[in-house]
mmCIF file of C-alpha atoms in Angstrom:
data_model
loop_
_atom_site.group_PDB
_atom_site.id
_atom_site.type_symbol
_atom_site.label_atom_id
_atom_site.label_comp_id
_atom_site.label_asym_id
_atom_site.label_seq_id
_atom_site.Cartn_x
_atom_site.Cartn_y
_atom_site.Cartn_z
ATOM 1 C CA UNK A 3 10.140 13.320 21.358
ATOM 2 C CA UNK A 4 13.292 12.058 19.798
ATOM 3 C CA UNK A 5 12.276 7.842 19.068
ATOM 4 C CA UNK A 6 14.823 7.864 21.985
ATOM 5 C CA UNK A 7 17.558 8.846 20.598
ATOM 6 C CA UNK A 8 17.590 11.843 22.944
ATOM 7 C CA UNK A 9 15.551 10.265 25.139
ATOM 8 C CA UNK A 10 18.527 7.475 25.820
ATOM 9 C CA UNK A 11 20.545 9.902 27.760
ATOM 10 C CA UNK A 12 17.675 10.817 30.067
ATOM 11 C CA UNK A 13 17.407 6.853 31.056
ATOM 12 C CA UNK A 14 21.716 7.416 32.336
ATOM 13 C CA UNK A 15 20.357 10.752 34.471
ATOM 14 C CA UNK A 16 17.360 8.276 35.914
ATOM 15 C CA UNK A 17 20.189 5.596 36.784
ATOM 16 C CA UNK A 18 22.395 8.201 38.054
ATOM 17 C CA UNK A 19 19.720 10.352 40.518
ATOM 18 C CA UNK A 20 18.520 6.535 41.379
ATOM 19 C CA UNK A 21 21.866 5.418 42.352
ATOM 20 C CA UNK A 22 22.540 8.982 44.248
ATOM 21 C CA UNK A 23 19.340 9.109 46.113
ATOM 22 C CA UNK A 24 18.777 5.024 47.023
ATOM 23 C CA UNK A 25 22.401 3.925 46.998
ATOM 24 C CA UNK A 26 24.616 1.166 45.152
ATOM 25 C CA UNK A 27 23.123 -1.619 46.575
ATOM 26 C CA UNK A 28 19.522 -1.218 45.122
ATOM 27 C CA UNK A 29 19.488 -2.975 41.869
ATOM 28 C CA UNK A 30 17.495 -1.351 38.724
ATOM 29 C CA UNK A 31 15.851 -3.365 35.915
ATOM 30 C CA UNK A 32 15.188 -1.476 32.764
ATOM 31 C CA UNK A 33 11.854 -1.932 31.074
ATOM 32 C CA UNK A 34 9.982 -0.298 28.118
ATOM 33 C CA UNK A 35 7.625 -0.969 25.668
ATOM 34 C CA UNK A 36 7.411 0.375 21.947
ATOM 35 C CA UNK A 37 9.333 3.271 22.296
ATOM 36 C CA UNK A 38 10.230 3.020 25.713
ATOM 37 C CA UNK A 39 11.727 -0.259 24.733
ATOM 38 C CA UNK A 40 13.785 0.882 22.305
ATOM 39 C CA UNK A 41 14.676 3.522 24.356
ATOM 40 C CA UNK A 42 16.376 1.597 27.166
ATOM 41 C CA UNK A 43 18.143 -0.719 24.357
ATOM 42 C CA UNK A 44 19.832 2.702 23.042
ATOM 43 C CA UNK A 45 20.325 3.655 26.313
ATOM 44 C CA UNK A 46 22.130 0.239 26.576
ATOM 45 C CA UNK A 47 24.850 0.926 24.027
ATOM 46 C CA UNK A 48 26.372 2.921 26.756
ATOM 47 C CA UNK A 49 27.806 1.692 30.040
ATOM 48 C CA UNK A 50 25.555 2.536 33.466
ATOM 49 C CA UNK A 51 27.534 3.787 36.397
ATOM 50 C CA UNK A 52 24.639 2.884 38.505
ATOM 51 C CA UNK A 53 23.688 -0.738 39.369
ATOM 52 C CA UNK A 54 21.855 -1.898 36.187
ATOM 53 C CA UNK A 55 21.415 -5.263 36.362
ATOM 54 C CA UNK A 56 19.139 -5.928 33.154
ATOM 55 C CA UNK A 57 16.790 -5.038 30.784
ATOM 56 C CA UNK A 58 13.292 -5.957 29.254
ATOM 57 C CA UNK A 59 12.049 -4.809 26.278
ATOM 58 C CA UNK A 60 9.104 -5.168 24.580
ATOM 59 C CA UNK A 61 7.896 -4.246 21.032
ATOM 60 C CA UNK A 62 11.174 -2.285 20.585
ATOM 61 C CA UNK A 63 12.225 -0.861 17.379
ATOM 62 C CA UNK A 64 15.207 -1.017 15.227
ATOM 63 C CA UNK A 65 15.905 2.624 14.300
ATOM 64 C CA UNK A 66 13.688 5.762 13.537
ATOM 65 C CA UNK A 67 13.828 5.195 10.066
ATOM 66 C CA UNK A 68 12.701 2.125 9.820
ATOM 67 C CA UNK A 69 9.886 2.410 11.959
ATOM 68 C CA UNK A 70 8.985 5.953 10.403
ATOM 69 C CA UNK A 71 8.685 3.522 6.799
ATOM 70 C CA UNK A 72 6.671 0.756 9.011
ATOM 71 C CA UNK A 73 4.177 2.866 10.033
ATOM 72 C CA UNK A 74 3.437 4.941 6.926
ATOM 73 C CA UNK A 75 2.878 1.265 5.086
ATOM 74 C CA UNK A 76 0.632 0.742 8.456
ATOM 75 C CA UNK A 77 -1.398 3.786 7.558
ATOM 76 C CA UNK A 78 -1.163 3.819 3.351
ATOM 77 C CA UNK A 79 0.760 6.582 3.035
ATOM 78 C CA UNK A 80 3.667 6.295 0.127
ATOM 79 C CA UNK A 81 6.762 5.863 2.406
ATOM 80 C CA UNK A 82 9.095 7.840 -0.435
ATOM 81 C CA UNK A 83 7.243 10.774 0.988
ATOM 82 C CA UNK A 84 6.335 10.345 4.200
ATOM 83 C CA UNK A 85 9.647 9.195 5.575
ATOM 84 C CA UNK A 86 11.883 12.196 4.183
ATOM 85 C CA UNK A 87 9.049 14.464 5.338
ATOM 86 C CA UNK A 88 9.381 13.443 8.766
ATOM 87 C CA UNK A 89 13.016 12.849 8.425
ATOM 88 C CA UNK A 90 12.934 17.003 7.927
ATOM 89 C CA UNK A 91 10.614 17.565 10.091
ATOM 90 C CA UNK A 92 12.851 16.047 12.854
ATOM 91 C CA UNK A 93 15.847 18.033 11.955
ATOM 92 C CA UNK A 94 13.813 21.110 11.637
ATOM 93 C CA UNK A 95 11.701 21.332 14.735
ATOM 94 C CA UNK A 96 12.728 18.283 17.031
ATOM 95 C CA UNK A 97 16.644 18.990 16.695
ATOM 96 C CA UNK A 98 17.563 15.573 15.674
ATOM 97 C CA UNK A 99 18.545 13.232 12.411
ATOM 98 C CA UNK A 100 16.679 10.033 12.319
ATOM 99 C CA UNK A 101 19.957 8.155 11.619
ATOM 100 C CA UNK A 102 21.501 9.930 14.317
ATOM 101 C CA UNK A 103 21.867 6.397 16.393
ATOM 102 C CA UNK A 104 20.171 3.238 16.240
ATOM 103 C CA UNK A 105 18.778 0.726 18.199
ATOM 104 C CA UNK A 106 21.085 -1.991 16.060
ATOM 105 C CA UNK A 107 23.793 0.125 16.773
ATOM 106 C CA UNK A 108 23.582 0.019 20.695
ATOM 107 C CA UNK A 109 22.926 -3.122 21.513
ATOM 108 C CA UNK A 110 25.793 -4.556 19.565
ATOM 109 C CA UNK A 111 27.672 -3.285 22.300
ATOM 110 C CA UNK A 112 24.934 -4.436 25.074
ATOM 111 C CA UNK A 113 26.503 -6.030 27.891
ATOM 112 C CA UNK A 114 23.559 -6.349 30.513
ATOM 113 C CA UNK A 115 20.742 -9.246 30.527
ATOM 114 C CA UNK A 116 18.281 -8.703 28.518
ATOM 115 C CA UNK A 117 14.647 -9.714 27.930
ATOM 116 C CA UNK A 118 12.987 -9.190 24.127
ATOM 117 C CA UNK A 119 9.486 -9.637 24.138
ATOM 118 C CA UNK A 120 7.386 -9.153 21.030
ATOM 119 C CA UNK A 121 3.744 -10.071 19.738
ATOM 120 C CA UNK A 122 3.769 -11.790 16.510
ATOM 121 C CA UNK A 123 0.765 -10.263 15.348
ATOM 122 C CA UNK A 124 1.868 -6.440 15.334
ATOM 123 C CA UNK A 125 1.689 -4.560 12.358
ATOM 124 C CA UNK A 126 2.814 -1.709 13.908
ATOM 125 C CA UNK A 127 6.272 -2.304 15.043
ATOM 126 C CA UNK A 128 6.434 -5.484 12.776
ATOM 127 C CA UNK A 129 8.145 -8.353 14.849
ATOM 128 C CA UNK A 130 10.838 -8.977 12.853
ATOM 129 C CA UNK A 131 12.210 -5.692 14.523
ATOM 130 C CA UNK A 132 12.568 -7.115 17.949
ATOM 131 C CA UNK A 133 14.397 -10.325 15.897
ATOM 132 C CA UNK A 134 16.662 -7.884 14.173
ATOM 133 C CA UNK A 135 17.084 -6.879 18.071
ATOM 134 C CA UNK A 136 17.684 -9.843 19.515
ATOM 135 C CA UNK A 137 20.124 -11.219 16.718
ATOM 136 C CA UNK A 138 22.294 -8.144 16.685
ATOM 137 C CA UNK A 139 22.726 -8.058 20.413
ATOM 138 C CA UNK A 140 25.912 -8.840 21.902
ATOM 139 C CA UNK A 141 24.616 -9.674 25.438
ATOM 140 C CA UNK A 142 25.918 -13.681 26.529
ATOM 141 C CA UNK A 143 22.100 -13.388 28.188
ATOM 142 C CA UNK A 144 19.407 -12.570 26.136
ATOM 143 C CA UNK A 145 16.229 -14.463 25.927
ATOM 144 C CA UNK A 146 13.360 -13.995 22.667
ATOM 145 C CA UNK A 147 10.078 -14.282 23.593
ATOM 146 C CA UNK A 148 7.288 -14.312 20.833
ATOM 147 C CA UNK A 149 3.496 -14.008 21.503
ATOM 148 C CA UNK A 150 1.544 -15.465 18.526
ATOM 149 C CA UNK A 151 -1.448 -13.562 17.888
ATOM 150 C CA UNK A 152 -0.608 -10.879 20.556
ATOM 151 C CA UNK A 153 -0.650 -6.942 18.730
ATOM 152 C CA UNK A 154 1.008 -4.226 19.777
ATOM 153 C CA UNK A 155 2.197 -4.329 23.462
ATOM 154 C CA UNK A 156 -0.569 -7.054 23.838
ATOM 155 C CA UNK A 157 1.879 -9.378 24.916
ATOM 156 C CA UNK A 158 0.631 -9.980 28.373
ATOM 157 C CA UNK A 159 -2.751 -9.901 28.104
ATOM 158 C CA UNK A 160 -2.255 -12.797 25.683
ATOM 159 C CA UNK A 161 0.209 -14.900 27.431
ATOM 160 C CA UNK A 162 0.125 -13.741 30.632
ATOM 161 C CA UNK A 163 1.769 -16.785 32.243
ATOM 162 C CA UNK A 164 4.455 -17.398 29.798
ATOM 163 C CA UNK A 165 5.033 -13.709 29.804
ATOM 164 C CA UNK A 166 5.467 -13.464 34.200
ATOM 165 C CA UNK A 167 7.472 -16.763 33.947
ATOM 166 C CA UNK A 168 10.081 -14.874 31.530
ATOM 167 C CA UNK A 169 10.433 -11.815 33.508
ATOM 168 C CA UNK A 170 10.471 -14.053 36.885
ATOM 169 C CA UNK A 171 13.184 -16.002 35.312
ATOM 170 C CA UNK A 172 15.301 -12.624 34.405
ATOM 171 C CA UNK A 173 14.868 -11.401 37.827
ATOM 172 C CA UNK A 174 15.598 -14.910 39.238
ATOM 173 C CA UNK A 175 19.274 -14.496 37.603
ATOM 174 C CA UNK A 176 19.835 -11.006 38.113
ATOM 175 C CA UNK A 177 18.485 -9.766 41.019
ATOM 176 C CA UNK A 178 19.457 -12.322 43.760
#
């Protein structure tokens, strides 16, 4: 596990086997939550040769770093030690820097529709991530939903209509 930096080039082989095995004409939506969120949104820094029409993200993170310092302050642990231990412990025995790339990095280059959902009430990936998110992303198509009083990947259960309209309306435009 590599807070998908790795992990982003795995989402192109999907695409590509996809593509290869169903054809060009079947579309693909990207979705993740929490990690798998920010996942695809790395993953969206690069272009798709397959037919990726959009993305939806929810609870996505900015960068490892930052949510390695979020969640020590979520459990009490000093994050002056905690986030250079795992930042070692990554290089050591997962093969990867934290800073290696960044969420903020890939989707200023983001060119596909894209969905951020977040709930306001998270305290473990704090919502002003997904903000940072949406702000720095260069799609012309991006929509911000926020959940008040949804946690972590609670989004749906709390807003359940809201939340099916806003994915409805993404398909809606990119789909047909």
């Amino acid at each position: 596990m590599t807070f998908g930096v790795r992990e982003r080039r795995d989402v192109h082989t999907w695409v590509k086997w996809h593509t290869e095995r169903f054809g060009k004409d079947v579309p693909i939506l990207l979705a993740g939550i929490s990690m798998g969120a920010s996942t695809v949104l790395m993953a969206c820094g690069e272009p798709f040769e397959g037919n990726v029409r959009a993305a939806f993200v929810d609870c996505g993170f900015t960068n490892p770093k930052a949510i390695f310092t979020a969640v020590a302050r979520e459990i009490h642990l000093p994050a002056f030690l905690f986030v250079p231990a795992v930042g070692l412990w990554c290089r050591c025995f997962a093969g990867f820097r934290a800073a290696e790339y960044s969420t903020l990095d890939a989707v200023k280059k983001m060119t596909l529709p894209v969905l951020f959902a977040h709930g306001e009430a998270d305290t473990f990936v704090p919502c002003e991530m997904t903000k940072q998110n949406y702000e720095a992303c260069a799609s012309a198509d991006k929509t911000l939903l926020l959940v008040p009083g949804a946690k972590h990947g609670q989004s749906f259960p709390v807003a359940p209509e809201r939340y099916t309209a806003e994915i409805k309306g993404l398909l809606d435009r990119t789909l047909v």
